[in-house]
mmCIF file of C-alpha atoms and ligand atoms in Angstrom:
data_model
loop_
_atom_site.group_PDB
_atom_site.id
_atom_site.type_symbol
_atom_site.label_atom_id
_atom_site.label_comp_id
_atom_site.label_asym_id
_atom_site.label_seq_id
_atom_site.Cartn_x
_atom_site.Cartn_y
_atom_site.Cartn_z
ATOM 1 C CA UNK H 1 116.431 99.256 93.686
ATOM 2 C CA UNK H 2 116.270 97.211 96.883
ATOM 3 C CA UNK H 3 113.348 97.216 99.311
ATOM 4 C CA UNK H 4 114.007 98.488 102.830
ATOM 5 C CA UNK H 5 111.210 98.576 105.372
ATOM 6 C CA UNK H 6 110.327 101.844 107.116
ATOM 7 C CA UNK H 7 107.393 100.295 108.980
ATOM 8 C CA UNK H 8 107.246 101.678 112.525
ATOM 9 C CA UNK H 9 105.653 98.843 114.523
ATOM 10 C CA UNK H 10 104.683 101.214 117.313
ATOM 11 C CA UNK H 11 102.625 103.296 114.854
ATOM 12 C CA UNK H 12 100.540 100.447 113.436
ATOM 13 C CA UNK H 13 97.689 98.508 114.971
ATOM 14 C CA UNK H 14 97.689 95.411 112.786
ATOM 15 C CA UNK H 15 99.567 93.575 110.038
ATOM 16 C CA UNK H 16 97.539 92.108 107.193
ATOM 17 C CA UNK H 17 99.725 89.201 106.054
ATOM 18 C CA UNK H 18 97.790 88.412 102.866
ATOM 19 C CA UNK H 19 97.126 91.101 100.239
ATOM 20 C CA UNK H 20 97.205 90.590 96.481
ATOM 21 C CA UNK H 21 98.562 93.075 93.968
ATOM 22 C CA UNK H 22 97.133 91.801 90.730
ATOM 23 C CA UNK H 23 98.063 94.482 88.235
ATOM 24 C CA UNK H 24 101.314 96.311 87.569
ATOM 25 C CA UNK H 25 101.834 99.868 86.339
ATOM 26 C CA UNK H 26 101.964 98.589 82.733
ATOM 27 C CA UNK H 27 98.508 97.026 83.200
ATOM 28 C CA UNK H 28 99.718 93.409 83.210
ATOM 29 C CA UNK H 29 97.629 91.127 85.428
ATOM 30 C CA UNK H 30 98.511 88.187 87.655
ATOM 31 C CA UNK H 31 96.289 85.692 85.835
ATOM 32 C CA UNK H 32 94.306 85.445 82.597
ATOM 33 C CA UNK H 33 91.084 87.506 82.584
ATOM 34 C CA UNK H 34 88.767 84.480 82.945
ATOM 35 C CA UNK H 35 90.042 83.922 86.502
ATOM 36 C CA UNK H 36 89.300 87.492 87.537
ATOM 37 C CA UNK H 37 85.735 87.246 86.281
ATOM 38 C CA UNK H 38 85.106 83.926 88.068
ATOM 39 C CA UNK H 39 86.650 84.953 91.406
ATOM 40 C CA UNK H 40 85.052 88.423 91.455
ATOM 41 C CA UNK H 41 81.680 86.685 91.149
ATOM 42 C CA UNK H 42 82.578 84.098 93.822
ATOM 43 C CA UNK H 43 83.592 86.800 96.317
ATOM 44 C CA UNK H 44 81.081 89.448 95.145
ATOM 45 C CA UNK H 45 83.763 92.121 95.119
ATOM 46 C CA UNK H 46 83.791 95.497 93.315
ATOM 47 C CA UNK H 47 87.292 96.929 93.112
ATOM 48 C CA UNK H 48 89.103 93.827 91.819
ATOM 49 C CA UNK H 49 92.526 95.239 90.833
ATOM 50 C CA UNK H 50 93.526 98.312 92.902
ATOM 51 C CA UNK H 51 96.977 99.771 92.241
ATOM 52 C CA UNK H 52 99.770 99.406 94.789
ATOM 53 C CA UNK H 53 99.450 103.103 95.733
ATOM 54 C CA UNK H 54 95.708 102.678 96.285
ATOM 55 C CA UNK H 55 96.366 99.643 98.515
ATOM 56 C CA UNK H 56 98.948 101.639 100.497
ATOM 57 C CA UNK H 57 96.532 104.522 100.965
ATOM 58 C CA UNK H 58 93.838 102.184 102.317
ATOM 59 C CA UNK H 59 96.190 100.503 104.817
ATOM 60 C CA UNK H 60 97.669 103.847 105.886
ATOM 61 C CA UNK H 61 94.145 105.049 106.696
ATOM 62 C CA UNK H 62 93.590 101.921 108.785
ATOM 63 C CA UNK H 63 96.993 102.350 110.550
ATOM 64 C CA UNK H 64 97.912 98.883 109.352
ATOM 65 C CA UNK H 65 100.833 97.333 107.500
ATOM 66 C CA UNK H 66 100.259 94.838 104.688
ATOM 67 C CA UNK H 67 102.230 92.038 103.053
ATOM 68 C CA UNK H 68 101.737 92.367 99.284
ATOM 69 C CA UNK H 69 102.317 89.706 96.636
ATOM 70 C CA UNK H 70 101.318 88.205 93.317
ATOM 71 C CA UNK H 71 101.608 84.613 92.067
ATOM 72 C CA UNK H 72 103.875 83.576 89.213
ATOM 73 C CA UNK H 73 102.005 80.700 87.563
ATOM 74 C CA UNK H 74 103.336 81.260 84.054
ATOM 75 C CA UNK H 75 103.768 77.572 83.151
ATOM 76 C CA UNK H 76 100.313 76.296 84.064
ATOM 77 C CA UNK H 77 98.474 79.506 83.083
ATOM 78 C CA UNK H 78 100.542 80.157 79.935
ATOM 79 C CA UNK H 79 100.451 83.768 81.096
ATOM 80 C CA UNK H 80 103.208 86.107 82.255
ATOM 81 C CA UNK H 81 102.181 87.635 85.613
ATOM 82 C CA UNK H 82 102.419 91.264 86.733
ATOM 83 C CA UNK H 83 106.018 92.350 87.325
ATOM 84 C CA UNK H 84 107.634 91.526 90.685
ATOM 85 C CA UNK H 85 110.114 94.386 90.182
ATOM 86 C CA UNK H 86 107.212 96.793 89.754
ATOM 87 C CA UNK H 87 105.544 95.352 92.876
ATOM 88 C CA UNK H 88 108.727 95.803 94.939
ATOM 89 C CA UNK H 89 109.172 99.350 93.619
ATOM 90 C CA UNK H 90 105.574 100.162 94.645
ATOM 91 C CA UNK H 91 106.187 98.726 98.126
ATOM 92 C CA UNK H 92 109.413 100.710 98.455
ATOM 93 C CA UNK H 93 107.532 103.882 97.480
ATOM 94 C CA UNK H 94 105.056 103.037 100.295
ATOM 95 C CA UNK H 95 107.469 101.367 102.702
ATOM 96 C CA UNK H 96 105.832 102.923 105.766
ATOM 97 C CA UNK H 97 102.970 100.408 105.306
ATOM 98 C CA UNK H 98 103.791 97.812 102.610
ATOM 99 C CA UNK H 99 106.091 94.783 102.726
ATOM 100 C CA UNK H 100 106.754 92.876 99.469
ATOM 101 C CA UNK H 101 106.848 89.096 99.021
ATOM 102 C CA UNK H 102 108.297 87.559 95.867
ATOM 103 C CA UNK H 103 106.975 84.693 93.779
ATOM 104 C CA UNK H 104 108.636 82.232 91.420
ATOM 105 C CA UNK H 105 107.115 79.457 89.340
ATOM 106 C CA UNK H 106 108.488 76.147 90.712
ATOM 107 C CA UNK H 107 107.708 74.493 87.374
ATOM 108 C CA UNK H 108 110.508 76.505 85.759
ATOM 109 C CA UNK H 109 112.774 73.892 87.381
ATOM 110 C CA UNK H 110 116.372 74.943 88.005
ATOM 111 C CA UNK H 111 115.646 78.397 86.464
ATOM 112 C CA UNK H 112 113.404 79.189 89.459
ATOM 113 C CA UNK H 113 116.429 79.157 91.782
ATOM 114 C CA UNK H 114 118.445 82.122 90.414
ATOM 115 C CA UNK H 115 115.194 84.084 90.077
ATOM 116 C CA UNK H 116 114.332 83.414 93.730
ATOM 117 C CA UNK H 117 117.839 84.488 94.693
ATOM 118 C CA UNK H 118 117.538 87.683 92.629
ATOM 119 C CA UNK H 119 114.247 88.557 94.326
ATOM 120 C CA UNK H 120 115.579 87.914 97.836
ATOM 121 C CA UNK H 121 119.076 89.335 97.502
ATOM 122 C CA UNK H 122 118.733 92.084 94.893
ATOM 123 C CA UNK H 123 115.101 93.189 95.341
ATOM 124 C CA UNK H 124 114.939 92.539 99.103
ATOM 125 C CA UNK H 125 111.616 90.668 99.192
ATOM 126 C CA UNK H 126 110.680 89.579 102.733
ATOM 127 C CA UNK H 127 109.013 86.251 101.891
ATOM 128 C CA UNK H 128 107.606 84.276 98.966
ATOM 129 C CA UNK H 129 104.090 83.371 97.887
ATOM 130 C CA UNK H 130 103.138 80.022 96.302
ATOM 131 C CA UNK H 131 99.795 78.715 95.085
ATOM 132 C CA UNK H 132 100.136 74.967 94.439
ATOM 133 C CA UNK H 133 96.712 74.700 92.756
ATOM 134 C CA UNK H 134 97.129 77.690 90.439
ATOM 135 C CA UNK H 135 100.802 76.917 89.774
ATOM 136 C CA UNK H 136 99.935 73.236 89.316
ATOM 137 C CA UNK H 137 102.525 71.508 91.489
ATOM 138 C CA UNK H 138 102.806 69.204 94.497
ATOM 139 C CA UNK H 139 105.020 70.990 97.057
ATOM 140 C CA UNK H 140 106.045 67.651 98.632
ATOM 141 C CA UNK H 141 107.465 66.374 95.329
ATOM 142 C CA UNK H 142 111.237 66.096 95.795
ATOM 143 C CA UNK H 143 111.898 67.673 92.386
ATOM 144 C CA UNK H 144 111.116 70.998 94.147
ATOM 145 C CA UNK H 145 113.410 70.380 97.137
ATOM 146 C CA UNK H 146 116.380 72.309 95.679
ATOM 147 C CA UNK H 147 114.097 75.388 95.592
ATOM 148 C CA UNK H 148 113.037 74.949 99.244
ATOM 149 C CA UNK H 149 116.705 74.400 100.148
ATOM 150 C CA UNK H 150 117.635 77.730 98.514
ATOM 151 C CA UNK H 151 114.730 79.630 100.067
ATOM 152 C CA UNK H 152 115.600 78.264 103.512
ATOM 153 C CA UNK H 153 118.935 80.142 103.277
ATOM 154 C CA UNK H 154 117.149 83.503 103.199
ATOM 155 C CA UNK H 155 115.343 82.969 106.523
ATOM 156 C CA UNK H 156 112.105 84.471 105.228
ATOM 157 C CA UNK H 157 108.638 82.850 105.383
ATOM 158 C CA UNK H 158 106.909 81.121 102.486
ATOM 159 C CA UNK H 159 103.137 81.462 102.245
ATOM 160 C CA UNK H 160 101.287 78.651 100.480
ATOM 161 C CA UNK H 161 97.650 78.792 99.487
ATOM 162 C CA UNK H 162 95.752 75.898 101.111
ATOM 163 C CA UNK H 163 92.229 74.532 100.706
ATOM 164 C CA UNK H 164 89.292 75.549 98.524
ATOM 165 C CA UNK H 165 89.886 78.131 95.894
ATOM 166 C CA UNK H 166 87.961 80.977 94.225
ATOM 167 C CA UNK H 167 90.074 80.812 91.055
ATOM 168 C CA UNK H 168 88.213 78.851 88.382
ATOM 169 C CA UNK H 169 85.239 78.358 90.742
ATOM 170 C CA UNK H 170 81.991 77.525 88.981
ATOM 171 C CA UNK H 171 83.633 76.898 85.595
ATOM 172 C CA UNK H 172 83.760 73.481 83.847
ATOM 173 C CA UNK H 173 86.486 71.379 85.478
ATOM 174 C CA UNK H 174 87.290 74.383 87.692
ATOM 175 C CA UNK H 175 89.328 75.577 84.668
ATOM 176 C CA UNK H 176 91.567 72.532 85.098
ATOM 177 C CA UNK H 177 92.770 73.524 88.585
ATOM 178 C CA UNK H 178 93.419 70.644 91.008
ATOM 179 C CA UNK H 179 92.434 71.215 94.642
ATOM 180 C CA UNK H 180 94.503 68.230 95.845
ATOM 181 C CA UNK H 181 97.729 70.253 95.482
ATOM 182 C CA UNK H 182 96.402 72.622 98.167
ATOM 183 C CA UNK H 183 96.017 69.929 100.814
ATOM 184 C CA UNK H 184 98.039 71.212 103.793
ATOM 185 C CA UNK H 185 99.383 67.708 104.478
ATOM 186 C CA UNK H 186 101.674 68.126 101.458
ATOM 187 C CA UNK H 187 103.275 71.045 103.350
ATOM 188 C CA UNK H 188 103.802 68.859 106.398
ATOM 189 C CA UNK H 189 106.453 66.983 104.372
ATOM 190 C CA UNK H 190 108.166 70.259 103.402
ATOM 191 C CA UNK H 191 108.069 71.559 106.993
ATOM 192 C CA UNK H 192 109.512 68.268 108.301
ATOM 193 C CA UNK H 193 112.342 68.158 105.762
ATOM 194 C CA UNK H 194 113.173 71.899 106.050
ATOM 195 C CA UNK H 195 112.807 72.733 109.752
ATOM 196 C CA UNK H 196 114.508 76.112 109.239
ATOM 197 C CA UNK H 197 111.910 77.164 106.678
ATOM 198 C CA UNK H 198 108.998 79.159 108.148
ATOM 199 C CA UNK H 199 105.792 78.103 106.342
ATOM 200 C CA UNK H 200 102.499 79.986 106.441
ATOM 201 C CA UNK H 201 99.491 77.902 105.414
ATOM 202 C CA UNK H 202 97.100 80.461 103.963
ATOM 203 C CA UNK H 203 93.395 80.420 104.792
ATOM 204 C CA UNK H 204 91.174 78.192 106.887
ATOM 205 C CA UNK H 205 92.067 75.086 104.815
ATOM 206 C CA UNK H 206 88.547 74.026 103.803
ATOM 207 C CA UNK H 207 87.974 70.990 103.727
ATOM 208 C CA UNK H 208 91.208 70.130 105.576
ATOM 209 C CA UNK H 209 90.965 72.338 108.679
ATOM 210 C CA UNK H 210 91.818 69.571 111.158
ATOM 211 C CA UNK H 211 94.913 68.642 109.157
ATOM 212 C CA UNK H 212 96.093 72.276 109.191
ATOM 213 C CA UNK H 213 95.545 72.616 112.952
ATOM 214 C CA UNK H 214 97.513 69.395 113.580
ATOM 215 C CA UNK H 215 100.446 70.500 111.428
ATOM 216 C CA UNK H 216 100.655 73.980 112.986
ATOM 217 C CA UNK H 217 100.448 72.399 116.443
ATOM 218 C CA UNK H 218 103.110 69.804 115.687
ATOM 219 C CA UNK H 219 105.699 71.936 113.880
ATOM 220 C CA UNK H 220 107.114 75.158 115.314
ATOM 221 C CA UNK H 221 107.982 76.413 111.810
ATOM 222 C CA UNK H 222 104.371 76.286 110.567
ATOM 223 C CA UNK H 223 101.813 79.098 110.859
ATOM 224 C CA UNK H 224 98.266 79.729 109.600
ATOM 225 C CA UNK H 225 96.968 82.953 108.079
ATOM 226 C CA UNK H 226 93.257 83.565 108.518
ATOM 227 C CA UNK H 227 92.606 85.188 105.156
ATOM 228 C CA UNK H 228 90.160 84.374 102.404
ATOM 229 C CA UNK H 229 87.111 83.602 104.564
ATOM 230 C CA UNK H 230 85.056 85.925 106.678
ATOM 231 C CA UNK H 231 85.712 85.065 110.359
ATOM 232 C CA UNK H 232 81.932 84.480 110.526
ATOM 233 C CA UNK H 233 82.550 81.157 108.808
ATOM 234 C CA UNK H 234 85.612 80.007 110.783
ATOM 235 C CA UNK H 235 85.197 76.395 111.933
ATOM 236 C CA UNK H 236 84.748 75.979 115.690
ATOM 237 C CA UNK H 237 87.960 73.953 115.980
ATOM 238 C CA UNK H 238 89.953 76.867 114.551
ATOM 239 C CA UNK H 239 88.448 79.388 116.987
ATOM 240 C CA UNK H 240 89.090 76.981 119.880
ATOM 241 C CA UNK H 241 92.773 76.526 118.936
ATOM 242 C CA UNK H 242 93.160 80.296 118.467
ATOM 243 C CA UNK H 243 92.376 80.667 122.162
ATOM 244 C CA UNK H 244 94.958 78.148 123.342
ATOM 245 C CA UNK H 245 97.447 75.971 121.457
ATOM 246 C CA UNK H 246 97.701 78.170 118.318
ATOM 247 C CA UNK H 247 97.482 81.643 119.865
ATOM 248 C CA UNK H 248 101.045 82.361 118.697
ATOM 249 C CA UNK H 249 100.693 80.646 115.328
ATOM 250 C CA UNK H 250 97.726 82.444 113.758
ATOM 251 C CA UNK H 251 98.054 85.550 111.608
ATOM 252 C CA UNK H 252 95.552 88.175 110.547
ATOM 253 C CA UNK H 253 95.088 88.246 106.778
ATOM 254 C CA UNK H 254 92.252 89.372 104.528
ATOM 255 C CA UNK H 255 93.006 88.299 100.940
ATOM 256 C CA UNK H 256 92.264 91.898 99.911
ATOM 257 C CA UNK H 257 90.970 92.914 97.352
ATOM 258 C CA UNK H 258 88.684 89.851 97.659
ATOM 259 C CA UNK H 259 87.800 90.675 101.303
ATOM 260 C CA UNK H 260 88.188 94.191 102.726
ATOM 261 C CA UNK H 261 89.939 94.862 106.058
ATOM 262 C CA UNK H 262 86.724 96.426 107.468
ATOM 263 C CA UNK H 263 84.603 93.430 106.611
ATOM 264 C CA UNK H 264 87.156 90.979 108.057
ATOM 265 C CA UNK H 265 87.809 92.973 111.257
ATOM 266 C CA UNK H 266 84.099 93.473 111.986
ATOM 267 C CA UNK H 267 83.435 89.742 111.742
ATOM 268 C CA UNK H 268 86.560 88.962 113.805
ATOM 269 C CA UNK H 269 85.350 91.319 116.555
ATOM 270 C CA UNK H 270 82.233 89.156 116.928
ATOM 271 C CA UNK H 271 84.179 85.903 117.482
ATOM 272 C CA UNK H 272 84.693 84.534 121.020
ATOM 273 C CA UNK H 273 88.472 85.166 120.999
ATOM 274 C CA UNK H 274 90.161 86.032 124.297
ATOM 275 C CA UNK H 275 91.176 89.687 124.698
ATOM 276 C CA UNK H 276 94.829 88.842 125.289
ATOM 277 C CA UNK H 277 94.933 86.714 122.112
ATOM 278 C CA UNK H 278 93.479 89.354 119.746
ATOM 279 C CA UNK H 279 96.607 91.569 119.530
ATOM 280 C CA UNK H 280 98.779 88.492 118.949
ATOM 281 C CA UNK H 281 96.712 87.444 115.944
ATOM 282 C CA UNK H 282 96.242 90.960 114.604
ATOM 283 C CA UNK H 283 99.818 92.153 115.013
ATOM 284 C CA UNK H 284 102.384 90.588 117.349
ATOM 285 C CA UNK H 285 102.711 87.166 115.714
ATOM 286 C CA UNK H 286 103.315 88.780 112.315
ATOM 287 C CA UNK H 287 105.767 91.363 113.677
ATOM 288 C CA UNK H 288 107.843 88.521 115.092
ATOM 289 C CA UNK H 289 107.585 86.179 112.102
ATOM 290 C CA UNK H 290 108.332 88.914 109.555
ATOM 291 C CA UNK H 291 111.168 90.372 111.621
ATOM 292 C CA UNK H 292 109.515 93.812 111.630
ATOM 293 C CA UNK H 293 110.652 94.677 115.124
ATOM 294 C CA UNK H 294 114.332 94.711 114.271
ATOM 295 C CA UNK H 295 116.672 95.816 111.499
ATOM 296 C CA UNK H 296 117.441 93.258 108.763
ATOM 297 C CA UNK H 297 115.162 90.796 107.005
ATOM 298 C CA UNK H 298 113.807 87.724 108.662
ATOM 299 C CA UNK H 299 115.894 87.567 111.833
ATOM 300 C CA UNK H 300 112.934 86.487 113.913
ATOM 301 C CA UNK H 301 111.824 84.064 111.215
ATOM 302 C CA UNK H 302 115.223 82.398 111.220
ATOM 303 C CA UNK H 303 115.162 81.937 114.983
ATOM 304 C CA UNK H 304 111.698 80.447 114.777
ATOM 305 C CA UNK H 305 112.799 77.213 113.141
ATOM 306 C CA UNK H 306 115.129 76.506 116.030
ATOM 307 C CA UNK H 307 112.714 77.303 118.861
ATOM 308 C CA UNK H 308 110.295 74.759 120.254
ATOM 309 C CA UNK H 309 107.091 76.735 120.686
HETATM 310 ZN ZN1 ZN U 401 95.174 84.877 98.422
#
């Protein structure tokens, strides 16, 4: 089984670059139960673990494509996540709307490298998701550089969670999760040392929004996805940069199932974003970064590192 995209970019209106699949067909979940309870409360959400087919149905109705992933945090969480193979199979079954990203646990050390290669080359994943706080690692630590080196070969983007975090929120010690690892400045080191590696900093990076804007402005290989917060709460500086310097660097994302596409899009419609910028954020920037416009994975992403946007 290898994923091939059948997404017709002329038939879709938007690309949601940040959707979580948190349960596989065997019922295994991304994280231990305690984290689902805490984050469901934090986001006040109902349907917390929809199946991949349910996610596909929702996005098909909206005429949108979606990037789907889980997070492999097995070392820190002492918990085996939902199956990546099952996730890719579900995306292949719904490849008119879904695009799979892989995930490996960097704390597996050298064992993470063949697994990343298997996911990219055998399963055909179109990017990778990391969550430095939940996985418990500092992405700028050079012990992880061999992994970034390997991933750079594939020419696909890496999405890193940045900023504040619903997982463990409101529990003693935040369930041991360290927010510092999600400071976007740690990704500035990775982006500088791997200029051919497209990096997506997920979410308005509360409380490090200015840092994120600076990095995405400075480095052509760094992007920001706007998921995880209702656009109602976007900082003014982010909205201002969306209209000028970052109009080609920002990506629509919800963080579904935590935030629904309807809720996000309604709040986005109320923001003072220029009309010509809206389709870039909702669709065009992602189509280019994910290489959806052409055959073969990540062609556009690979070219991105070399361009000076
Ligand atoms: Zn997320």
